Coordinates of C-alpha atoms in Angstrom, one line a residue:
M343 CA 0.0 0.0 0.0
T344 CA 2.9 2.4 0.8
T345 CA 4.4 1.8 -2.6
L346 CA 1.1 2.4 -4.3
W347 CA 0.6 5.6 -2.3
N348 CA 4.0 6.9 -3.1
R349 CA 3.4 6.2 -6.8
K350 CA 0.1 8.1 -6.7
K351 CA 1.8 11.1 -4.9
K352 CA 4.6 11.1 -7.6
T353 CA 2.0 10.9 -10.4
A354 CA 0.2 13.9 -8.9
L355 CA 3.6 15.7 -8.6
I356 CA 4.5 15.1 -12.2
K357 CA 1.1 16.3 -13.4
N358 CA 1.4 19.4 -11.3
E359 CA 4.9 20.2 -12.6
I360 CA 4.1 19.7 -16.2
G361 CA 0.8 21.5 -15.9
F362 CA 2.1 24.6 -14.2
T363 CA 5.7 25.0 -15.2
C364 CA 5.7 23.4 -18.7
G365 CA 8.7 21.3 -17.7
I366 CA 9.9 18.7 -15.2
S367 CA 12.5 18.9 -12.5
Q368 CA 15.9 17.4 -12.6
E369 CA 14.8 14.7 -10.1
L370 CA 11.9 13.6 -12.3
R371 CA 14.1 13.8 -15.4
E372 CA 16.6 11.5 -13.9
E373 CA 13.9 9.0 -12.9
Q374 CA 12.5 9.2 -16.4
L375 CA 15.8 8.1 -17.8
L376 CA 16.8 5.7 -15.0
R377 CA 16.5 2.5 -17.1
Y378 CA 18.7 4.0 -19.8
A379 CA 21.3 5.2 -17.2
L380 CA 21.5 1.7 -15.8
N381 CA 22.2 0.4 -19.2
F382 CA 24.7 2.9 -20.5
G383 CA 26.3 4.0 -17.1
G384 CA 26.9 7.5 -16.0
D385 CA 29.5 8.4 -18.7
G386 CA 27.5 6.9 -21.5
M387 CA 24.3 8.6 -20.4
Q388 CA 26.0 11.9 -20.3
I389 CA 27.1 11.5 -23.9
I390 CA 23.6 10.6 -24.9
R391 CA 22.2 13.7 -23.1
N392 CA 24.6 15.9 -25.1
L393 CA 23.9 14.3 -28.5
K394 CA 22.7 16.3 -31.5
I395 CA 21.1 14.0 -34.1
V396 CA 19.4 14.7 -37.4
I397 CA 16.8 12.4 -38.8
V398 CA 16.0 12.8 -42.5
G399 CA 12.7 11.2 -43.4
V400 CA 10.2 10.8 -40.6
G401 CA 7.6 8.6 -42.0
G402 CA 7.1 5.0 -41.0
V403 CA 10.7 4.3 -40.3
G404 CA 12.1 7.7 -39.2
S405 CA 9.2 8.5 -36.8
H406 CA 9.8 5.3 -34.8
T407 CA 13.5 6.2 -34.6
A408 CA 12.8 9.7 -33.5
H409 CA 10.5 9.0 -30.6
M410 CA 12.8 6.3 -29.2
L411 CA 15.8 8.7 -29.3
A412 CA 13.6 11.3 -27.6
R413 CA 12.6 8.8 -24.9
A414 CA 16.3 7.8 -24.4
G415 CA 17.3 11.4 -23.4
V416 CA 19.0 12.6 -26.6
G417 CA 19.6 16.3 -26.1
H418 CA 18.6 17.8 -29.5
I419 CA 16.9 16.3 -32.6
R420 CA 16.2 17.9 -36.0
L421 CA 13.5 16.3 -38.1
I422 CA 13.6 16.8 -41.8
D423 CA 10.7 15.8 -44.1
F424 CA 8.7 17.5 -46.8
D425 CA 5.7 15.2 -46.7
Q426 CA 2.3 15.4 -45.0
V427 CA 0.4 12.9 -43.0
T428 CA -2.1 11.0 -45.1
L429 CA -4.8 8.5 -44.3
S430 CA -2.6 5.7 -45.7
S431 CA 0.4 6.7 -43.6
L432 CA -1.6 6.1 -40.4
N433 CA -0.8 2.3 -40.7
R434 CA 2.8 2.9 -39.8
H435 CA 3.5 6.4 -38.4
V436 CA 4.4 6.3 -34.7
C437 CA 2.1 9.1 -33.5
A438 CA -0.1 10.5 -36.3
T439 CA -3.9 10.2 -35.9
L440 CA -6.9 11.2 -38.0
N441 CA -6.6 14.8 -36.6
D442 CA -3.1 15.0 -38.0
V443 CA -4.0 14.2 -41.6
G444 CA -2.9 17.0 -43.8
T445 CA -0.2 18.3 -41.4
P446 CA 3.5 17.9 -42.0
K447 CA 4.9 14.7 -40.7
A448 CA 7.9 16.5 -39.1
T449 CA 5.6 19.0 -37.3
C450 CA 3.3 16.3 -36.1
L451 CA 6.2 14.3 -34.7
K452 CA 7.8 17.4 -33.1
K453 CA 4.7 18.1 -31.1
F454 CA 4.6 14.5 -29.9
C455 CA 8.2 14.4 -28.9
E456 CA 7.9 17.6 -27.0
K457 CA 5.3 16.0 -24.8
L458 CA 7.9 13.4 -23.7
C459 CA 10.0 16.1 -22.1
P460 CA 8.5 19.6 -22.2
N461 CA 11.6 21.2 -20.6
P462 CA 13.9 22.7 -23.3
G463 CA 16.7 22.7 -20.8
Y464 CA 16.8 18.9 -21.2
F465 CA 15.5 18.2 -24.7
S466 CA 14.8 20.3 -27.8
V467 CA 13.5 19.3 -31.2
E468 CA 13.1 21.3 -34.4
D469 CA 11.3 20.5 -37.6
K470 CA 12.3 21.3 -41.2
V471 CA 9.4 20.9 -43.6
Q472 CA 11.5 20.5 -46.7
M473 CA 12.7 17.8 -49.0
Y474 CA 16.4 16.9 -48.7
T475 CA 18.1 17.5 -52.1
K476 CA 21.6 18.0 -53.4
E477 CA 20.9 21.7 -53.8
N478 CA 19.5 22.4 -50.3
G479 CA 21.1 19.6 -48.3
E480 CA 24.0 21.6 -46.8
Q481 CA 21.6 24.4 -45.7
L482 CA 19.3 21.9 -44.0
L483 CA 22.2 20.5 -42.0
D484 CA 23.5 23.9 -41.0
G485 CA 23.5 25.3 -37.4
H486 CA 25.0 22.5 -35.4
D487 CA 28.0 20.1 -35.3
W488 CA 26.0 17.0 -35.7
D489 CA 27.0 13.8 -33.8
M490 CA 25.0 11.6 -36.2
V491 CA 22.7 11.7 -39.1
I492 CA 20.0 9.0 -39.5
D493 CA 18.9 8.4 -43.1
A494 CA 15.3 7.2 -43.5
I495 CA 14.8 8.5 -47.0
D496 CA 13.2 6.2 -49.7
D497 CA 14.4 8.3 -52.7
V498 CA 17.7 6.9 -53.9
P499 CA 19.3 10.1 -55.4
S500 CA 18.6 12.1 -52.2
K501 CA 19.8 9.2 -50.1
A502 CA 23.1 9.1 -52.0
F503 CA 23.7 12.8 -51.7
L504 CA 23.0 12.8 -47.9
I505 CA 25.3 9.8 -47.3
A506 CA 28.1 11.3 -49.5
H507 CA 27.8 14.6 -47.7
C508 CA 28.1 13.0 -44.3
I509 CA 31.1 10.9 -45.3
G510 CA 32.7 14.0 -46.8
K511 CA 32.2 15.9 -43.5
G512 CA 33.1 13.0 -41.3
I513 CA 29.7 12.8 -39.7
K514 CA 28.5 9.3 -38.5
V515 CA 25.6 8.1 -40.6
V516 CA 23.2 5.2 -40.2
S517 CA 20.9 4.3 -43.1
C518 CA 17.8 2.2 -43.6
M519 CA 17.1 0.3 -46.7
G520 CA 13.7 -0.8 -48.1
A521 CA 10.9 -1.8 -45.7
G522 CA 8.1 -2.0 -48.3
G523 CA 6.8 -5.4 -49.4
K524 CA 8.7 -7.2 -46.6
S525 CA 7.2 -9.1 -43.6
D526 CA 9.8 -11.6 -42.3
V527 CA 11.5 -9.9 -39.3
T528 CA 13.9 -12.9 -39.0
R529 CA 15.6 -11.7 -42.2
L530 CA 16.5 -8.2 -40.9
H531 CA 20.2 -7.5 -40.7
V532 CA 22.6 -4.8 -39.5
A533 CA 25.7 -4.6 -41.7
D534 CA 27.8 -2.3 -43.9
L535 CA 26.4 -1.4 -47.3
R536 CA 28.7 -3.8 -49.1
T537 CA 27.2 -6.7 -47.3
A538 CA 23.5 -5.8 -47.9
T539 CA 22.1 -8.4 -50.3
C540 CA 18.6 -9.1 -51.8
D541 CA 17.6 -5.5 -51.3
P542 CA 16.9 -3.6 -54.5
L543 CA 17.3 -0.2 -52.7
A544 CA 20.7 -1.2 -51.4
S545 CA 21.8 -2.2 -54.9
K546 CA 20.7 1.1 -56.4
L547 CA 22.3 3.0 -53.6
R548 CA 25.7 1.4 -54.1
Q549 CA 25.5 2.3 -57.8
S550 CA 24.6 5.9 -57.1
L551 CA 27.3 6.3 -54.4
K552 CA 30.0 5.2 -56.8
V553 CA 29.0 8.1 -59.0
V554 CA 28.5 10.6 -56.3
I555 CA 31.7 9.7 -54.3
K556 CA 34.5 10.7 -56.7
N557 CA 37.5 9.3 -54.8
D558 CA 37.5 5.7 -55.8
S559 CA 40.5 4.9 -53.6
T560 CA 38.5 5.4 -50.4
Y561 CA 35.2 3.9 -51.7
S562 CA 35.6 0.5 -50.0
E563 CA 36.6 2.1 -46.7
D564 CA 33.6 4.5 -46.9
M565 CA 31.2 1.7 -47.5
E566 CA 32.5 -0.2 -44.5
K567 CA 32.0 2.9 -42.3
L568 CA 28.3 3.1 -43.5
T569 CA 26.0 1.0 -41.2
V570 CA 22.7 0.0 -42.8
V571 CA 19.6 -1.8 -41.7
Y572 CA 18.2 -4.0 -44.4
S573 CA 16.0 -7.1 -45.1
S574 CA 17.3 -10.0 -47.1
E575 CA 13.8 -11.2 -47.7
K576 CA 12.8 -11.3 -51.4
A577 CA 9.7 -9.2 -51.7
V578 CA 6.9 -11.0 -53.5
V579 CA 4.1 -8.4 -53.0
K580 CA 3.5 -6.3 -56.1
L581 CA 3.0 -2.5 -56.4
A582 CA -0.6 -1.4 -56.5
D583 CA -2.0 -1.0 -60.0
F584 CA -2.8 2.5 -61.3
T585 CA -6.5 3.5 -60.9
E586 CA -8.7 4.2 -63.8
E587 CA -8.6 7.9 -62.9
Q588 CA -4.8 7.9 -63.0
K589 CA -4.8 6.2 -66.3
L590 CA -7.4 8.6 -67.8
E591 CA -5.8 11.9 -66.5
G592 CA -2.1 10.7 -66.9
V593 CA -0.2 9.0 -64.2
H594 CA 2.5 11.7 -64.2
K595 CA 0.0 14.2 -62.6
F596 CA -0.3 12.1 -59.4
G597 CA 3.2 12.1 -58.1
A598 CA 3.8 14.1 -54.9
V599 CA 7.2 15.1 -56.1
E600 CA 8.6 14.9 -59.6
G601 CA 10.8 11.8 -60.1
M602 CA 9.5 9.9 -57.2
R603 CA 7.5 6.6 -57.3
I604 CA 3.8 7.1 -58.1
R605 CA 2.4 3.5 -57.6
I606 CA 1.7 2.6 -54.1
L607 CA 4.1 0.1 -52.4
P608 CA 2.4 -2.4 -50.0
V609 CA 3.7 -1.9 -46.5
L610 CA 3.1 -4.1 -43.4
G611 CA 3.1 -1.4 -40.7
T612 CA 5.2 -3.5 -38.3
M613 CA 8.2 -3.7 -40.6
P614 CA 9.1 0.0 -40.8
A615 CA 8.5 0.2 -37.0
V616 CA 11.0 -2.6 -36.3
M617 CA 13.6 -1.1 -38.7
G618 CA 13.1 2.4 -37.2
Q619 CA 13.6 1.0 -33.7
T620 CA 16.7 -0.8 -34.9
L621 CA 18.2 2.5 -36.2
A622 CA 17.6 4.0 -32.8
T623 CA 19.3 1.1 -31.1
I624 CA 22.3 1.4 -33.3
A625 CA 22.6 5.1 -32.8
L626 CA 22.3 4.9 -29.0
C627 CA 24.7 2.0 -28.7
K628 CA 27.3 3.5 -31.0
M629 CA 27.2 6.9 -29.4
G630 CA 26.8 5.6 -25.8
N631 CA 29.9 3.5 -26.0
T632 CA 28.1 0.2 -25.6
I633 CA 29.6 -2.8 -27.5
F634 CA 27.4 -3.5 -30.5
S635 CA 28.6 -6.4 -32.8
P636 CA 25.9 -7.2 -35.4
V637 CA 25.7 -10.8 -36.5
T638 CA 25.5 -10.9 -40.3
G639 CA 25.7 -13.6 -43.0
E640 CA 24.7 -17.2 -42.9
K641 CA 25.9 -19.4 -40.1
I642 CA 28.9 -21.7 -40.9
G643 CA 28.2 -25.4 -40.4
R644 CA 30.0 -27.4 -37.6
N645 CA 32.1 -29.4 -40.1
V646 CA 33.6 -26.1 -41.5
R647 CA 34.1 -24.7 -38.0
N648 CA 36.0 -27.9 -37.1
K649 CA 38.1 -27.6 -40.2
L650 CA 39.0 -24.0 -39.4
L651 CA 40.0 -25.0 -35.9
Q652 CA 42.2 -27.8 -37.1
H653 CA 43.9 -25.5 -39.6
L654 CA 44.6 -23.0 -36.8
K655 CA 46.0 -25.8 -34.6
R656 CA 48.4 -26.9 -37.4
R657 CA 49.5 -23.3 -37.9
E658 CA 50.2 -22.8 -34.2
V659 CA 52.2 -26.1 -34.1
K660 CA 54.4 -24.8 -36.9
I661 CA 54.9 -21.5 -35.1
K662 CA 55.8 -23.3 -31.9
D663 CA 58.2 -25.7 -33.5
K664 CA 59.9 -22.8 -35.4
I665 CA 60.4 -20.7 -32.2
E666 CA 61.5 -23.6 -30.1
L667 CA 64.1 -24.6 -32.7
A668 CA 65.4 -21.0 -33.0
T669 CA 65.7 -20.6 -29.2
N670 CA 66.8 -24.1 -28.4
A671 CA 64.0 -24.3 -25.9
K672 CA 62.9 -27.5 -24.4
P673 CA 59.5 -28.7 -26.0
A674 CA 56.5 -28.2 -23.7
N675 CA 54.8 -31.3 -22.2
E676 CA 52.1 -32.8 -24.5
G677 CA 48.6 -31.8 -23.4
E678 CA 49.8 -28.8 -21.4
R679 CA 47.2 -25.9 -21.6
E680 CA 49.5 -23.2 -20.3
G681 CA 51.6 -21.4 -23.0
R682 CA 54.8 -19.5 -22.6
V683 CA 56.6 -16.6 -24.3
L684 CA 59.8 -17.4 -26.2
N685 CA 61.8 -14.6 -27.8
G686 CA 58.7 -12.3 -27.7
T687 CA 56.3 -14.9 -29.2
W688 CA 53.7 -16.7 -27.3
V689 CA 53.7 -20.5 -28.0
G690 CA 51.3 -23.1 -26.7
P691 CA 48.1 -24.9 -27.5
V692 CA 45.1 -23.2 -29.2
Q693 CA 43.0 -21.6 -26.5
I694 CA 39.6 -21.8 -28.3
D695 CA 37.0 -24.5 -29.2
T696 CA 34.4 -24.8 -32.0
D697 CA 31.9 -22.6 -30.2
D698 CA 34.5 -19.9 -30.1
V699 CA 35.1 -20.3 -33.8
E700 CA 31.4 -19.7 -34.4
H701 CA 31.6 -16.5 -32.3
I702 CA 34.7 -15.3 -34.2
L703 CA 33.1 -15.9 -37.5
E704 CA 30.1 -13.8 -36.4
I705 CA 32.4 -11.0 -35.3
W706 CA 34.1 -11.0 -38.6
R707 CA 30.9 -11.5 -40.5
N708 CA 32.3 -14.6 -42.3
R709 CA 34.6 -12.3 -44.3
C710 CA 38.3 -11.5 -44.5
G711 CA 39.1 -8.9 -41.9
I712 CA 41.6 -7.2 -44.2
T713 CA 40.0 -7.2 -47.7
G714 CA 36.4 -7.8 -46.8
D715 CA 36.3 -10.7 -49.3
R716 CA 33.7 -13.4 -48.6
L717 CA 33.2 -15.3 -51.8
G718 CA 35.9 -17.0 -53.8
T719 CA 38.4 -17.0 -51.0
V720 CA 39.6 -19.6 -48.5
L721 CA 39.3 -18.3 -45.0
E722 CA 41.6 -19.0 -42.1
L723 CA 41.9 -18.1 -38.4
V724 CA 45.1 -16.1 -37.7
R725 CA 46.7 -14.7 -34.5
W726 CA 46.9 -10.9 -34.9
N727 CA 49.5 -10.3 -32.2
L728 CA 52.1 -13.2 -31.9
S729 CA 53.1 -12.1 -28.4
K730 CA 49.6 -12.9 -27.1
P731 CA 47.8 -16.3 -27.0
S732 CA 45.3 -17.7 -29.5
V733 CA 42.1 -16.4 -27.8
C734 CA 39.1 -14.8 -29.4
Q735 CA 40.3 -11.3 -28.7
N736 CA 43.5 -12.1 -30.8
L737 CA 42.2 -14.1 -33.7
V738 CA 41.3 -12.6 -37.1
V739 CA 39.6 -14.2 -40.1
M740 CA 41.8 -13.8 -43.2
G741 CA 41.6 -14.9 -46.8
S742 CA 44.5 -16.8 -48.4
K743 CA 45.9 -13.8 -50.3
A744 CA 45.7 -11.5 -47.2
L745 CA 47.2 -14.2 -45.0
K746 CA 50.2 -14.6 -47.4
K747 CA 50.9 -10.9 -47.3
F748 CA 50.5 -10.9 -43.5
D749 CA 53.0 -13.7 -43.0
E750 CA 55.5 -12.1 -45.4
C751 CA 55.2 -8.4 -44.3
G752 CA 53.4 -8.3 -41.0
K753 CA 50.5 -6.1 -40.0
D754 CA 52.5 -2.9 -40.3
S755 CA 52.2 -3.3 -44.1
M756 CA 48.5 -2.6 -43.8
S757 CA 47.0 0.9 -43.7
I758 CA 46.4 2.5 -40.3
Y759 CA 42.7 2.5 -40.9
I760 CA 42.6 -1.3 -41.5
Q761 CA 44.8 -1.9 -38.4
Q762 CA 42.5 0.3 -36.2
T763 CA 39.4 -1.4 -37.6
I764 CA 40.7 -4.8 -36.8
E765 CA 41.8 -3.9 -33.3
N766 CA 38.5 -2.2 -32.5
R767 CA 36.6 -5.3 -33.6
L768 CA 38.9 -7.6 -31.6
R769 CA 38.1 -5.6 -28.5
S770 CA 34.4 -6.4 -29.1
C771 CA 35.0 -10.1 -28.7
R772 CA 33.6 -11.8 -25.6
V773 CA 35.8 -13.8 -23.2
D774 CA 36.8 -17.2 -24.5
S775 CA 35.4 -20.5 -23.3
Y776 CA 38.7 -21.5 -21.8
S777 CA 39.2 -18.2 -19.9

């Protein structure tokens, strides 16, 4: 009863504060964000409170992203969208109702988010009722040093210009691919753009970015920096046919904006919602310094995992024999789990099992950690730092060509970017089974 009474008192206090001061106190704000603070810790939560994020496209996907970022305590959000709420958009927009039909989506969402925290000292949101284009894009992003841009545009040219602008300015960007015509949530993935498959929007975007981004030498690195949410489900639902009215008057007269799709794309409202929530999760985890290691690609079978493990064991035996011969060291006892360091190189038995191999392949997305190659190459597990043991946090997946160069020239022959990328990913590995 005491707990219930306290809750009633606190509810009355909240209503009183919001009703008379158009805001909430620091104490209530901290309680509002308590669950997030427990998840991200004090330092991570402080980063999130200070974040400035732009969301371009606040329809079915972007609206779900925006309201979750607002609920999480993000300090400032800018919403950019030219479109208005329609009857058909009510099946997927996070907050729009019949009363909002005809109003700009960005304005509708702004009013909703402000109700979550009506104190501008803690949270502010602005709306830009304009379409993002190559011509006005820079102007729409003016005014702040943005920590992240979230792309929820469904127009490929505008999408490509936005991503290219962010990459050029060094702004972190997360992008959503197509949600229309999809319904299988088990086929949603988080990956870089190069990995996205079975998604027509991703394919078109890759082609457009090759044209927009002029520096071909950095294209592969740029695409690896770009995190995308996509569905590998093959859409089988067709676009809606033109109506008789559209056919009689000319279908070109019915487009909201010149050059954009006219026929209606079937949308199961839950799919853009899930994808929008995923974008918010990525943004919060990336910026809040929480380890986020997406699992991508098909799982490798147990036989292949065993084969990779056996290859690693043979490689480690060769390294051990070579070092022991060079240092005249006494061979270790057979079956000994503890390794030792000889002449700066750790030698000893492999410290992982087949379950660890599966985890490592997930971390490296079944691809070579150096080249990104996945198809047409033989993959091997390789110790990154020879002075450390063969644990998950020190094993990299490499293709045969990359491995040959690594053995001949060492990791210093690789670019600083590749070295940093590999070391960052190694830090995201969990503790090994044998640890």
